[in-house]
Structures are given as structure tokens and as C-alpha cells.
Amino acid sequence: MAVHLSFLFILTAVTGIHSLTTVSKVSVKAGVSITIPCLYGSQYRNNVKYLCKGYRWSFCSYAVKTNQPRSSGKFSISDDKNQRIFTVTIKDLTNTDTDYWCIVEINGGVDDGQYFHLSVTTDTPSLSVDHQEITGFIGESINISCYYRNSGESEWCRLGMNCVTGSSGSIDGTSVTISATVPNVFTVTMSGLKTESSGWYYCVKGELQMPVHVTVTEKPTTSTPRTTKYPTNISLTLEPVHQSSVFASKDPSTVQQNSLSIHLKSFIIRLSLLTFIVIVGLFIWFMFKRYKRTKADSTTAKAEEDLRHSNAEEYSKEVKGRE
């Protein structure tokens, strides 16, 4: 390996083709995933990139290539040509996942590569972060906690650029402070974030590094509720139940459901009122018919009674006449 690396060093010095930067040693827990960024020169923007597994470059085996990406499985790769960084992700780490190379394929020449080592442990990693991805907003600050179990100087670096080694400094115009108020933790604060602050950084403790990707975006604005202006001479009475049920939720499906509920209630009320009116009308009509029938029956009975009286009187007169 020493002869091989010496050859690479001589080749680099003579030709000047070496233009790859990545982390050198990362501590990671077995069973999880790790993403490693590899920064390349602008002359490699359109070249094929790949991850090679093995301690010796000459005997390493292809794991994944940008022209043959794997969307699933143990390895994946992606290439951001604008940032000139390709990233490789290795999943389900085991104690055999230790030695890898970030490599750029050179057509008609010697490929350019950079070695990195993964120290896979079943215990707590010697240097770790909560998340490899963190998002901040323009003009604001973010905090990154770097947990360590080893010794050495604490640093915060941007991949391919400078590092902050003391308690404060700046990277590409962004203010950086490093504090260590909690044992075995140093906290990095990046202030005055800009869009250009987005990129790959890494914690450093002694010989170990841990990559972290920072994304800086515009802070989402909260929408102001729309208000309706009414003439001052009109008095409005809003029902609290309707107001809260319709407008309290910003979810369109909830608003639609509440609106349908209100229309349904209104329909039921109107239907009930109409049914009541029909029932009352039928009741009045029934009573009126009954009244007319009763009155007719009474008139008929009276006429029959008068007829009986009349017949009785005539009969009485006829009997007297016979006497």
C-alpha cells in the first residue's frame, strides 16, 4: 500500500491531475447508514464517478457508478454538478465496510481517486451528530452538536475550504463559533446564513471527521387572515359556532365538510318547518271538514225532528176530526 500511495503522490505531483477531496476517517455505528461527500474539480463535471470498495485501489471492486445508479440496495450515488460534489450512501453497515475510494473515471487515462476509512463499531461512535442533514433560514442561525469520545482538537470545516479551529471564526463569509459547555460535546453555531452557506461541512475531533450537509432556504411566510370590510351603519351578528366550525381550520377538506354540515342543518330546519306547516294545515282542514259534517248532521236531525212533530200534529187533528 505504501508503494502504491507513493506512486499516486508522484503521479499527482508530476501531472497535477489529483483533484478530489473527501473526509479521511469516520466513526459510525453498525447497522446504520452513512453518506460521504466527494468534492471534485470543475474539469470532472461530466465524468463518470463511482465508489470502489477495498483497501487497495488496484484491487478494489465497483460498488456503484453514476452511469449505473442503484435506487435501492446497499449502495447509492448521486452527482450534484453545480456544487461539484458527488455523494455515496452506504446502508446497513457491518465490520467489513471499512475501506472505500471515491473515484472519478478518466477516459484514456488513470482514474482519480481519494481513499476514506469507516471505523464501524457496535458501541457508541467516537464522533457523531444527531443528523447528517440540517436546514436553516437566510439571515438566521443554526446549531450543530458534535458528540465525541476521543481526544484532539475540535474543528468545524467546509469541504474543500477552510476550517475554524478556535472558539470563533468565519467560513465563506458566515460567522462560526464553537463552544464546549457540555462534557463530550462541542456545539457549532453558524450565524448570518446566506444561500451560499449551503453545502457539505464536517465536525473534526482529533483524527476523526463527521460530514454534515447544511441547506439554507428562505423562511416560509405565514399568511395573514383576510378580513372583509363592511359599512359602519350595518350591524352584523356572527354565530360563533359557524365561525369556528368553518374558518378555524385551514384544511380545505375540513372547511368543505363544515360547509356541507351547515347546509345540511339549514336544509333539515327548512324541511322540518315545511312539514310542521303541512301538518298544521291538514289539521285545520280536517277540523273544518268535521265541523261542516257535524253541522250538516245537526241540520238533518232537526229537519227530521220537525217532520216528526208535523206528522204527529196532523195525525192528532185527523183523530179529533173523526171523533
PDB file of C-alpha atoms in Angstrom:
ATOM      1  CA  MET A   1       0.000   0.000   0.000  1.00  0.00           C
ATOM      2  CA  ALA A   2       2.890   2.371   0.814  1.00  0.00           C
ATOM      3  CA  VAL A   3       4.409   1.793  -2.642  1.00  0.00           C
ATOM      4  CA  HIS A   4       1.014   2.308  -4.250  1.00  0.00           C
ATOM      5  CA  LEU A   5       0.397   5.569  -2.393  1.00  0.00           C
ATOM      6  CA  SER A   6       3.889   6.770  -3.214  1.00  0.00           C
ATOM      7  CA  PHE A   7       3.190   6.152  -6.876  1.00  0.00           C
ATOM      8  CA  LEU A   8      -0.036   8.168  -6.576  1.00  0.00           C
ATOM      9  CA  PHE A   9       1.799  11.008  -4.885  1.00  0.00           C
ATOM     10  CA  ILE A  10       4.472  11.103  -7.618  1.00  0.00           C
ATOM     11  CA  LEU A  11       1.820  10.943 -10.335  1.00  0.00           C
ATOM     12  CA  THR A  12      -0.102  13.774  -8.713  1.00  0.00           C
ATOM     13  CA  ALA A  13       2.974  15.958  -8.352  1.00  0.00           C
ATOM     14  CA  VAL A  14       4.022  15.414 -11.953  1.00  0.00           C
ATOM     15  CA  THR A  15       0.675  15.623 -13.748  1.00  0.00           C
ATOM     16  CA  GLY A  16      -1.359  17.704 -11.307  1.00  0.00           C
ATOM     17  CA  ILE A  17      -4.467  15.607 -12.011  1.00  0.00           C
ATOM     18  CA  HIS A  18      -5.391  14.890  -8.383  1.00  0.00           C
ATOM     19  CA  SER A  19      -8.499  16.978  -7.706  1.00  0.00           C
ATOM     20  CA  LEU A  20     -10.683  15.060  -5.260  1.00  0.00           C
ATOM     21  CA  THR A  21     -11.442  15.936  -1.637  1.00  0.00           C
ATOM     22  CA  THR A  22     -13.345  13.933   0.958  1.00  0.00           C
ATOM     23  CA  VAL A  23     -13.185  13.034   4.648  1.00  0.00           C
ATOM     24  CA  SER A  24     -10.464  10.586   5.669  1.00  0.00           C
ATOM     25  CA  LYS A  25     -11.831   8.672   8.682  1.00  0.00           C
ATOM     26  CA  VAL A  26     -15.381   8.420  10.012  1.00  0.00           C
ATOM     27  CA  SER A  27     -16.641   6.592  13.111  1.00  0.00           C
ATOM     28  CA  VAL A  28     -20.094   5.064  12.627  1.00  0.00           C
ATOM     29  CA  LYS A  29     -22.346   2.565  14.368  1.00  0.00           C
ATOM     30  CA  ALA A  30     -23.021  -0.842  12.820  1.00  0.00           C
ATOM     31  CA  GLY A  31     -26.428  -1.305  11.211  1.00  0.00           C
ATOM     32  CA  VAL A  32     -26.993   2.357  10.265  1.00  0.00           C
ATOM     33  CA  SER A  33     -26.290   4.331   7.083  1.00  0.00           C
ATOM     34  CA  ILE A  34     -23.629   6.909   6.288  1.00  0.00           C
ATOM     35  CA  THR A  35     -23.380   9.443   3.466  1.00  0.00           C
ATOM     36  CA  ILE A  36     -19.927  10.548   2.307  1.00  0.00           C
ATOM     37  CA  PRO A  37     -19.421  13.639   0.084  1.00  0.00           C
ATOM     38  CA  CYS A  38     -16.652  13.733  -2.531  1.00  0.00           C
ATOM     39  CA  LEU A  39     -15.705  17.141  -3.948  1.00  0.00           C
ATOM     40  CA  TYR A  40     -14.153  17.205  -7.434  1.00  0.00           C
ATOM     41  CA  GLY A  41     -12.604  19.789  -9.739  1.00  0.00           C
ATOM     42  CA  SER A  42     -14.547  21.549 -12.462  1.00  0.00           C
ATOM     43  CA  GLN A  43     -12.695  19.549 -15.137  1.00  0.00           C
ATOM     44  CA  TYR A  44     -14.503  16.422 -13.856  1.00  0.00           C
ATOM     45  CA  ARG A  45     -18.049  17.824 -14.045  1.00  0.00           C
ATOM     46  CA  ASN A  46     -19.135  15.498 -16.851  1.00  0.00           C
ATOM     47  CA  ASN A  47     -17.038  12.485 -15.918  1.00  0.00           C
ATOM     48  CA  VAL A  48     -18.445   9.247 -14.522  1.00  0.00           C
ATOM     49  CA  LYS A  49     -17.965   8.901 -10.768  1.00  0.00           C
ATOM     50  CA  TYR A  50     -18.014   5.716  -8.746  1.00  0.00           C
ATOM     51  CA  LEU A  51     -17.481   4.160  -5.335  1.00  0.00           C
ATOM     52  CA  CYS A  52     -14.920   1.414  -5.073  1.00  0.00           C
ATOM     53  CA  LYS A  53     -14.681  -0.984  -2.113  1.00  0.00           C
ATOM     54  CA  GLY A  54     -11.315  -2.240  -0.887  1.00  0.00           C
ATOM     55  CA  TYR A  55      -8.126  -1.185   0.857  1.00  0.00           C
ATOM     56  CA  ARG A  56      -6.010  -1.197  -2.285  1.00  0.00           C
ATOM     57  CA  TRP A  57      -7.171   0.848  -5.239  1.00  0.00           C
ATOM     58  CA  SER A  58      -5.715  -1.616  -7.752  1.00  0.00           C
ATOM     59  CA  PHE A  59      -7.775  -4.446  -6.253  1.00  0.00           C
ATOM     60  CA  CYS A  60     -10.950  -2.622  -5.149  1.00  0.00           C
ATOM     61  CA  SER A  61     -14.331  -3.623  -6.586  1.00  0.00           C
ATOM     62  CA  TYR A  62     -17.011  -1.365  -8.056  1.00  0.00           C
ATOM     63  CA  ALA A  63     -19.852  -0.694  -5.604  1.00  0.00           C
ATOM     64  CA  VAL A  64     -21.945   1.842  -7.556  1.00  0.00           C
ATOM     65  CA  LYS A  65     -21.428   4.251 -10.507  1.00  0.00           C
ATOM     66  CA  THR A  66     -23.214   7.425 -11.593  1.00  0.00           C
ATOM     67  CA  ASN A  67     -23.942   5.976 -15.034  1.00  0.00           C
ATOM     68  CA  GLN A  68     -25.342   2.847 -13.385  1.00  0.00           C
ATOM     69  CA  PRO A  69     -27.050   4.212 -10.234  1.00  0.00           C
ATOM     70  CA  ARG A  70     -28.816   1.918  -7.838  1.00  0.00           C
ATOM     71  CA  SER A  71     -32.020   3.292  -6.334  1.00  0.00           C
ATOM     72  CA  SER A  72     -32.146   0.549  -3.723  1.00  0.00           C
ATOM     73  CA  GLY A  73     -29.816  -1.908  -2.066  1.00  0.00           C
ATOM     74  CA  LYS A  74     -26.748  -1.301  -0.006  1.00  0.00           C
ATOM     75  CA  PHE A  75     -25.152   1.439  -2.119  1.00  0.00           C
ATOM     76  CA  SER A  76     -26.446   4.598  -3.817  1.00  0.00           C
ATOM     77  CA  ILE A  77     -24.750   7.526  -5.537  1.00  0.00           C
ATOM     78  CA  SER A  78     -25.775  10.984  -6.774  1.00  0.00           C
ATOM     79  CA  ASP A  79     -23.891  13.771  -8.535  1.00  0.00           C
ATOM     80  CA  ASP A  80     -24.527  17.494  -7.977  1.00  0.00           C
ATOM     81  CA  LYS A  81     -22.710  19.045 -10.925  1.00  0.00           C
ATOM     82  CA  ASN A  82     -23.470  22.608  -9.808  1.00  0.00           C
ATOM     83  CA  GLN A  83     -21.784  22.105  -6.429  1.00  0.00           C
ATOM     84  CA  ARG A  84     -19.252  19.683  -7.981  1.00  0.00           C
ATOM     85  CA  ILE A  85     -19.913  17.101  -5.281  1.00  0.00           C
ATOM     86  CA  PHE A  86     -20.952  13.506  -5.670  1.00  0.00           C
ATOM     87  CA  THR A  87     -22.242  11.696  -2.611  1.00  0.00           C
ATOM     88  CA  VAL A  88     -22.232   7.989  -1.825  1.00  0.00           C
ATOM     89  CA  THR A  89     -24.517   6.353   0.736  1.00  0.00           C
ATOM     90  CA  ILE A  90     -23.729   3.004   2.335  1.00  0.00           C
ATOM     91  CA  LYS A  91     -26.530   1.272   4.230  1.00  0.00           C
ATOM     92  CA  ASP A  92     -26.636  -1.449   6.894  1.00  0.00           C
ATOM     93  CA  LEU A  93     -23.002  -1.039   7.835  1.00  0.00           C
ATOM     94  CA  THR A  94     -21.045  -4.058   9.068  1.00  0.00           C
ATOM     95  CA  ASN A  95     -17.483  -4.550  10.266  1.00  0.00           C
ATOM     96  CA  THR A  96     -16.488  -5.395   6.672  1.00  0.00           C
ATOM     97  CA  ASP A  97     -17.499  -1.928   5.452  1.00  0.00           C
ATOM     98  CA  THR A  98     -14.232  -0.217   6.298  1.00  0.00           C
ATOM     99  CA  ASP A  99     -12.238   0.777   3.213  1.00  0.00           C
ATOM    100  CA  TYR A 100     -13.573   2.722   0.213  1.00  0.00           C
ATOM    101  CA  TRP A 101     -12.470   5.036  -2.576  1.00  0.00           C
ATOM    102  CA  CYS A 102     -14.251   7.987  -4.184  1.00  0.00           C
ATOM    103  CA  ILE A 103     -13.112   7.795  -7.805  1.00  0.00           C
ATOM    104  CA  VAL A 104     -13.546   9.834 -10.985  1.00  0.00           C
ATOM    105  CA  GLU A 105     -13.279   7.863 -14.193  1.00  0.00           C
ATOM    106  CA  ILE A 106     -10.761   9.318 -16.653  1.00  0.00           C
ATOM    107  CA  ASN A 107     -11.290   8.200 -20.237  1.00  0.00           C
ATOM    108  CA  GLY A 108      -7.966   7.277 -21.798  1.00  0.00           C
ATOM    109  CA  GLY A 109      -6.055   7.985 -18.577  1.00  0.00           C
ATOM    110  CA  VAL A 110      -5.543   6.980 -14.960  1.00  0.00           C
ATOM    111  CA  ASP A 111      -8.660   7.372 -12.792  1.00  0.00           C
ATOM    112  CA  ASP A 112      -8.502   9.946  -9.991  1.00  0.00           C
ATOM    113  CA  GLY A 113      -9.436   8.681  -6.517  1.00  0.00           C
ATOM    114  CA  GLN A 114      -9.470   9.548  -2.839  1.00  0.00           C
ATOM    115  CA  TYR A 115      -9.489   6.989  -0.016  1.00  0.00           C
ATOM    116  CA  PHE A 116     -11.655   7.123   3.140  1.00  0.00           C
ATOM    117  CA  HIS A 117     -11.928   4.757   6.079  1.00  0.00           C
ATOM    118  CA  LEU A 118     -15.045   3.821   8.062  1.00  0.00           C
ATOM    119  CA  SER A 119     -14.480   2.769  11.654  1.00  0.00           C
ATOM    120  CA  VAL A 120     -17.576   0.611  12.261  1.00  0.00           C
ATOM    121  CA  THR A 121     -18.389  -0.092  15.900  1.00  0.00           C
ATOM    122  CA  THR A 122     -21.187  -1.809  17.803  1.00  0.00           C
ATOM    123  CA  ASP A 123     -20.674   0.719  20.593  1.00  0.00           C
ATOM    124  CA  THR A 124     -21.307   4.477  20.545  1.00  0.00           C
ATOM    125  CA  PRO A 125     -19.307   6.104  17.715  1.00  0.00           C
ATOM    126  CA  SER A 126     -16.284   8.135  18.740  1.00  0.00           C
ATOM    127  CA  LEU A 127     -17.594  11.161  16.798  1.00  0.00           C
ATOM    128  CA  SER A 128     -21.218  11.618  15.760  1.00  0.00           C
ATOM    129  CA  VAL A 129     -24.016  14.133  15.125  1.00  0.00           C
ATOM    130  CA  ASP A 130     -27.785  13.987  15.589  1.00  0.00           C
ATOM    131  CA  HIS A 131     -28.490  14.255  11.853  1.00  0.00           C
ATOM    132  CA  GLN A 132     -26.371  14.469   8.721  1.00  0.00           C
ATOM    133  CA  GLU A 133     -28.926  16.829   7.175  1.00  0.00           C
ATOM    134  CA  ILE A 134     -29.797  20.192   8.738  1.00  0.00           C
ATOM    135  CA  THR A 135     -31.820  23.133   7.365  1.00  0.00           C
ATOM    136  CA  GLY A 136     -31.501  26.824   8.225  1.00  0.00           C
ATOM    137  CA  PHE A 137     -33.041  30.077   7.035  1.00  0.00           C
ATOM    138  CA  ILE A 138     -31.381  33.057   5.370  1.00  0.00           C
ATOM    139  CA  GLY A 139     -30.160  35.614   7.925  1.00  0.00           C
ATOM    140  CA  GLU A 140     -30.681  33.293  10.893  1.00  0.00           C
ATOM    141  CA  SER A 141     -28.517  30.822  12.819  1.00  0.00           C
ATOM    142  CA  ILE A 142     -28.197  27.063  13.184  1.00  0.00           C
ATOM    143  CA  ASN A 143     -26.576  24.892  15.843  1.00  0.00           C
ATOM    144  CA  ILE A 144     -24.823  21.583  15.221  1.00  0.00           C
ATOM    145  CA  SER A 145     -23.887  19.390  18.184  1.00  0.00           C
ATOM    146  CA  CYS A 146     -20.841  17.167  17.653  1.00  0.00           C
ATOM    147  CA  TYR A 147     -20.604  14.310  20.203  1.00  0.00           C
ATOM    148  CA  TYR A 148     -17.182  12.803  20.809  1.00  0.00           C
ATOM    149  CA  ARG A 149     -15.438  10.149  22.899  1.00  0.00           C
ATOM    150  CA  ASN A 150     -11.910  10.638  21.625  1.00  0.00           C
ATOM    151  CA  SER A 151      -9.350  13.364  22.258  1.00  0.00           C
ATOM    152  CA  GLY A 152      -7.899  16.006  19.986  1.00  0.00           C
ATOM    153  CA  GLU A 153      -8.629  19.478  18.705  1.00  0.00           C
ATOM    154  CA  SER A 154     -12.223  20.441  17.858  1.00  0.00           C
ATOM    155  CA  GLU A 155     -12.801  21.946  14.421  1.00  0.00           C
ATOM    156  CA  TRP A 156     -15.582  22.835  12.012  1.00  0.00           C
ATOM    157  CA  CYS A 157     -14.695  22.729   8.328  1.00  0.00           C
ATOM    158  CA  ARG A 158     -16.313  23.202   4.960  1.00  0.00           C
ATOM    159  CA  LEU A 159     -15.438  20.529   2.444  1.00  0.00           C
ATOM    160  CA  GLY A 160     -12.680  21.840   0.190  1.00  0.00           C
ATOM    161  CA  MET A 161     -12.376  25.132   2.093  1.00  0.00           C
ATOM    162  CA  ASN A 162     -11.008  26.422   5.388  1.00  0.00           C
ATOM    163  CA  CYS A 163     -11.669  25.306   8.977  1.00  0.00           C
ATOM    164  CA  VAL A 164     -12.475  27.149  12.202  1.00  0.00           C
ATOM    165  CA  THR A 165     -10.204  25.770  14.919  1.00  0.00           C
ATOM    166  CA  GLY A 166     -10.607  28.241  17.767  1.00  0.00           C
ATOM    167  CA  SER A 167     -13.696  29.493  19.540  1.00  0.00           C
ATOM    168  CA  SER A 168     -14.751  31.695  16.614  1.00  0.00           C
ATOM    169  CA  GLY A 169     -14.039  32.455  13.000  1.00  0.00           C
ATOM    170  CA  SER A 170     -15.744  32.566   9.615  1.00  0.00           C
ATOM    171  CA  ILE A 171     -16.171  30.315   6.605  1.00  0.00           C
ATOM    172  CA  ASP A 172     -17.020  31.891   3.259  1.00  0.00           C
ATOM    173  CA  GLY A 173     -18.447  34.998   4.973  1.00  0.00           C
ATOM    174  CA  THR A 174     -20.550  33.080   7.500  1.00  0.00           C
ATOM    175  CA  SER A 175     -19.758  33.627  11.184  1.00  0.00           C
ATOM    176  CA  VAL A 176     -18.861  30.464  13.132  1.00  0.00           C
ATOM    177  CA  THR A 177     -18.491  29.971  16.886  1.00  0.00           C
ATOM    178  CA  ILE A 178     -17.502  26.776  18.708  1.00  0.00           C
ATOM    179  CA  SER A 179     -18.495  26.259  22.351  1.00  0.00           C
ATOM    180  CA  ALA A 180     -17.984  23.340  24.717  1.00  0.00           C
ATOM    181  CA  THR A 181     -20.218  23.927  27.728  1.00  0.00           C
ATOM    182  CA  VAL A 182     -21.304  20.276  27.980  1.00  0.00           C
ATOM    183  CA  PRO A 183     -18.821  17.433  28.533  1.00  0.00           C
ATOM    184  CA  ASN A 184     -18.003  15.395  25.395  1.00  0.00           C
ATOM    185  CA  VAL A 185     -19.986  17.778  23.176  1.00  0.00           C
ATOM    186  CA  PHE A 186     -18.889  20.796  21.201  1.00  0.00           C
ATOM    187  CA  THR A 187     -21.562  22.944  19.590  1.00  0.00           C
ATOM    188  CA  VAL A 188     -21.053  24.776  16.316  1.00  0.00           C
ATOM    189  CA  THR A 189     -23.150  27.899  15.669  1.00  0.00           C
ATOM    190  CA  MET A 190     -23.337  29.332  12.170  1.00  0.00           C
ATOM    191  CA  SER A 191     -24.780  32.871  12.139  1.00  0.00           C
ATOM    192  CA  GLY A 192     -25.923  35.189   9.381  1.00  0.00           C
ATOM    193  CA  LEU A 193     -26.689  32.356   6.999  1.00  0.00           C
ATOM    194  CA  LYS A 194     -26.723  33.001   3.260  1.00  0.00           C
ATOM    195  CA  THR A 195     -27.851  30.930   0.317  1.00  0.00           C
ATOM    196  CA  GLU A 196     -24.158  30.373  -0.439  1.00  0.00           C
ATOM    197  CA  SER A 197     -23.777  28.818   3.014  1.00  0.00           C
ATOM    198  CA  SER A 198     -25.484  25.670   1.717  1.00  0.00           C
ATOM    199  CA  GLY A 199     -23.094  22.765   1.266  1.00  0.00           C
ATOM    200  CA  TRP A 200     -21.142  19.988   2.957  1.00  0.00           C
ATOM    201  CA  TYR A 201     -19.321  20.608   6.237  1.00  0.00           C
ATOM    202  CA  TYR A 202     -17.810  18.278   8.806  1.00  0.00           C
ATOM    203  CA  CYS A 203     -17.023  18.111  12.512  1.00  0.00           C
ATOM    204  CA  VAL A 204     -13.415  17.277  13.371  1.00  0.00           C
ATOM    205  CA  LYS A 205     -12.142  15.773  16.605  1.00  0.00           C
ATOM    206  CA  GLY A 206      -8.579  14.519  16.513  1.00  0.00           C
ATOM    207  CA  GLU A 207      -8.213  12.192  13.513  1.00  0.00           C
ATOM    208  CA  LEU A 208     -11.973  11.685  13.022  1.00  0.00           C
ATOM    209  CA  GLN A 209     -14.462  13.623  10.875  1.00  0.00           C
ATOM    210  CA  MET A 210     -18.264  13.511  10.555  1.00  0.00           C
ATOM    211  CA  PRO A 211     -19.907  15.043   7.434  1.00  0.00           C
ATOM    212  CA  VAL A 212     -22.980  17.278   7.770  1.00  0.00           C
ATOM    213  CA  HIS A 213     -24.979  18.798   4.912  1.00  0.00           C
ATOM    214  CA  VAL A 214     -26.406  22.285   5.500  1.00  0.00           C
ATOM    215  CA  THR A 215     -29.301  23.620   3.400  1.00  0.00           C
ATOM    216  CA  VAL A 216     -30.149  27.334   3.653  1.00  0.00           C
ATOM    217  CA  THR A 217     -33.524  28.494   2.298  1.00  0.00           C
ATOM    218  CA  GLU A 218     -35.959  31.394   2.524  1.00  0.00           C
ATOM    219  CA  LYS A 219     -38.018  31.322   5.704  1.00  0.00           C
ATOM    220  CA  PRO A 220     -41.648  30.496   4.903  1.00  0.00           C
ATOM    221  CA  THR A 221     -44.007  33.446   5.474  1.00  0.00           C
ATOM    222  CA  THR A 222     -47.191  32.995   7.472  1.00  0.00           C
ATOM    223  CA  SER A 223     -50.271  34.125   5.538  1.00  0.00           C
ATOM    224  CA  THR A 224     -52.317  36.987   7.076  1.00  0.00           C
ATOM    225  CA  PRO A 225     -56.024  36.146   7.502  1.00  0.00           C
ATOM    226  CA  ARG A 226     -58.204  38.017   5.009  1.00  0.00           C
ATOM    227  CA  THR A 227     -60.678  40.465   6.564  1.00  0.00           C
ATOM    228  CA  THR A 228     -63.850  41.777   4.921  1.00  0.00           C
ATOM    229  CA  LYS A 229     -64.784  45.440   5.368  1.00  0.00           C
ATOM    230  CA  TYR A 230     -68.471  46.214   5.933  1.00  0.00           C
ATOM    231  CA  PRO A 231     -70.272  49.601   6.025  1.00  0.00           C
ATOM    232  CA  THR A 232     -70.246  51.042   9.519  1.00  0.00           C
ATOM    233  CA  ASN A 233     -74.014  51.579   9.523  1.00  0.00           C
ATOM    234  CA  ILE A 234     -74.728  47.862   9.181  1.00  0.00           C
ATOM    235  CA  SER A 235     -74.801  45.742  12.285  1.00  0.00           C
ATOM    236  CA  LEU A 236     -73.616  42.175  11.821  1.00  0.00           C
ATOM    237  CA  THR A 237     -74.221  39.292  14.161  1.00  0.00           C
ATOM    238  CA  LEU A 238     -71.984  36.302  13.584  1.00  0.00           C
ATOM    239  CA  GLU A 239     -72.814  32.962  15.104  1.00  0.00           C
ATOM    240  CA  PRO A 240     -69.703  31.749  16.990  1.00  0.00           C
ATOM    241  CA  VAL A 241     -70.444  28.114  16.210  1.00  0.00           C
ATOM    242  CA  HIS A 242     -70.494  28.728  12.452  1.00  0.00           C
ATOM    243  CA  GLN A 243     -67.460  30.994  12.604  1.00  0.00           C
ATOM    244  CA  SER A 244     -65.301  28.476  14.424  1.00  0.00           C
ATOM    245  CA  SER A 245     -66.534  25.462  12.539  1.00  0.00           C
ATOM    246  CA  VAL A 246     -65.896  26.935   9.094  1.00  0.00           C
ATOM    247  CA  PHE A 247     -62.846  29.116   9.449  1.00  0.00           C
ATOM    248  CA  ALA A 248     -60.921  27.695  12.393  1.00  0.00           C
ATOM    249  CA  SER A 249     -59.270  25.050  10.261  1.00  0.00           C
ATOM    250  CA  LYS A 250     -57.067  25.897   7.325  1.00  0.00           C
ATOM    251  CA  ASP A 251     -57.509  22.426   5.874  1.00  0.00           C
ATOM    252  CA  PRO A 252     -59.654  22.774   2.692  1.00  0.00           C
ATOM    253  CA  SER A 253     -61.256  19.359   3.241  1.00  0.00           C
ATOM    254  CA  THR A 254     -62.261  20.362   6.781  1.00  0.00           C
ATOM    255  CA  VAL A 255     -63.732  23.660   5.562  1.00  0.00           C
ATOM    256  CA  GLN A 256     -65.688  21.837   2.862  1.00  0.00           C
ATOM    257  CA  GLN A 257     -67.028  19.297   5.368  1.00  0.00           C
ATOM    258  CA  ASN A 258     -68.075  22.052   7.776  1.00  0.00           C
ATOM    259  CA  SER A 259     -69.771  23.964   4.930  1.00  0.00           C
ATOM    260  CA  LEU A 260     -71.698  20.856   3.908  1.00  0.00           C
ATOM    261  CA  SER A 261     -72.681  20.322   7.539  1.00  0.00           C
ATOM    262  CA  ILE A 262     -74.078  23.852   7.759  1.00  0.00           C
ATOM    263  CA  HIS A 263     -76.052  23.448   4.507  1.00  0.00           C
ATOM    264  CA  LEU A 264     -77.397  20.117   5.736  1.00  0.00           C
ATOM    265  CA  LYS A 265     -78.518  21.641   9.029  1.00  0.00           C
ATOM    266  CA  SER A 266     -80.205  24.503   7.173  1.00  0.00           C
ATOM    267  CA  PHE A 267     -81.979  22.032   4.860  1.00  0.00           C
ATOM    268  CA  ILE A 268     -83.191  19.945   7.818  1.00  0.00           C
ATOM    269  CA  ILE A 269     -84.533  23.050   9.587  1.00  0.00           C
ATOM    270  CA  ARG A 270     -86.389  24.195   6.471  1.00  0.00           C
ATOM    271  CA  LEU A 271     -87.761  20.716   5.843  1.00  0.00           C
ATOM    272  CA  SER A 272     -88.933  20.451   9.465  1.00  0.00           C
ATOM    273  CA  LEU A 273     -90.646  23.860   9.245  1.00  0.00           C
ATOM    274  CA  LEU A 274     -92.350  22.906   5.987  1.00  0.00           C
ATOM    275  CA  THR A 275     -93.509  19.588   7.468  1.00  0.00           C
ATOM    276  CA  PHE A 276     -94.904  21.415  10.503  1.00  0.00           C
ATOM    277  CA  ILE A 277     -96.815  23.851   8.297  1.00  0.00           C
ATOM    278  CA  VAL A 278     -98.271  20.981   6.239  1.00  0.00           C
ATOM    279  CA  ILE A 279     -99.331  19.106   9.378  1.00  0.00           C
ATOM    280  CA  VAL A 280    -100.987  22.217  10.845  1.00  0.00           C
ATOM    281  CA  GLY A 281    -102.757  22.862   7.528  1.00  0.00           C
ATOM    282  CA  LEU A 282    -104.015  19.286   7.342  1.00  0.00           C
ATOM    283  CA  PHE A 283    -105.202  19.508  10.948  1.00  0.00           C
ATOM    284  CA  ILE A 284    -107.136  22.715  10.279  1.00  0.00           C
ATOM    285  CA  TRP A 285    -108.630  21.249   7.087  1.00  0.00           C
ATOM    286  CA  PHE A 286    -109.665  18.094   8.962  1.00  0.00           C
ATOM    287  CA  MET A 287    -111.281  20.104  11.761  1.00  0.00           C
ATOM    288  CA  PHE A 288    -113.117  22.281   9.252  1.00  0.00           C
ATOM    289  CA  LYS A 289    -114.468  19.228   7.383  1.00  0.00           C
ATOM    290  CA  ARG A 290    -115.513  17.690  10.673  1.00  0.00           C
ATOM    291  CA  TYR A 291    -117.243  20.897  11.681  1.00  0.00           C
ATOM    292  CA  LYS A 292    -119.184  21.036   8.391  1.00  0.00           C
ATOM    293  CA  ARG A 293    -120.149  17.382   8.700  1.00  0.00           C
ATOM    294  CA  THR A 294    -121.325  17.885  12.290  1.00  0.00           C
ATOM    295  CA  LYS A 295    -123.309  20.948  11.303  1.00  0.00           C
ATOM    296  CA  ALA A 296    -124.952  19.102   8.370  1.00  0.00           C
ATOM    297  CA  ASP A 297    -125.835  16.169  10.595  1.00  0.00           C
ATOM    298  CA  SER A 298    -127.346  18.568  13.126  1.00  0.00           C
ATOM    299  CA  THR A 299    -129.457  20.279  10.443  1.00  0.00           C
ATOM    300  CA  THR A 300    -130.665  16.949   9.102  1.00  0.00           C
ATOM    301  CA  ALA A 301    -131.618  15.729  12.575  1.00  0.00           C
ATOM    302  CA  LYS A 302    -133.546  18.924  13.276  1.00  0.00           C
ATOM    303  CA  ALA A 303    -135.421  18.660   9.994  1.00  0.00           C
ATOM    304  CA  GLU A 304    -136.358  15.068  10.762  1.00  0.00           C
ATOM    305  CA  GLU A 305    -137.488  16.104  14.236  1.00  0.00           C
ATOM    306  CA  ASP A 306    -139.654  18.901  12.793  1.00  0.00           C
ATOM    307  CA  LEU A 307    -141.101  16.495  10.286  1.00  0.00           C
ATOM    308  CA  ARG A 308    -141.995  14.054  13.050  1.00  0.00           C
ATOM    309  CA  HIS A 309    -143.667  16.848  15.046  1.00  0.00           C
ATOM    310  CA  SER A 310    -145.555  17.974  11.972  1.00  0.00           C
ATOM    311  CA  ASN A 311    -146.761  14.477  11.218  1.00  0.00           C
ATOM    312  CA  ALA A 312    -147.749  13.994  14.849  1.00  0.00           C
ATOM    313  CA  GLU A 313    -149.845  17.185  14.832  1.00  0.00           C
ATOM    314  CA  GLU A 314    -151.622  16.255  11.602  1.00  0.00           C
ATOM    315  CA  TYR A 315    -152.390  12.821  12.932  1.00  0.00           C
ATOM    316  CA  SER A 316    -153.751  14.324  16.133  1.00  0.00           C
ATOM    317  CA  LYS A 317    -156.011  16.656  14.167  1.00  0.00           C
ATOM    318  CA  GLU A 318    -157.219  13.790  11.997  1.00  0.00           C
ATOM    319  CA  VAL A 319    -158.147  11.718  15.065  1.00  0.00           C
ATOM    320  CA  LYS A 320    -160.067  14.611  16.622  1.00  0.00           C
ATOM    321  CA  GLY A 321    -161.952  15.149  13.400  1.00  0.00           C
ATOM    322  CA  ARG A 322    -163.108  11.547  13.377  1.00  0.00           C
ATOM    323  CA  GLU A 323    -164.473  11.901  16.869  1.00  0.00           C
TER     324      GLU A 323
END
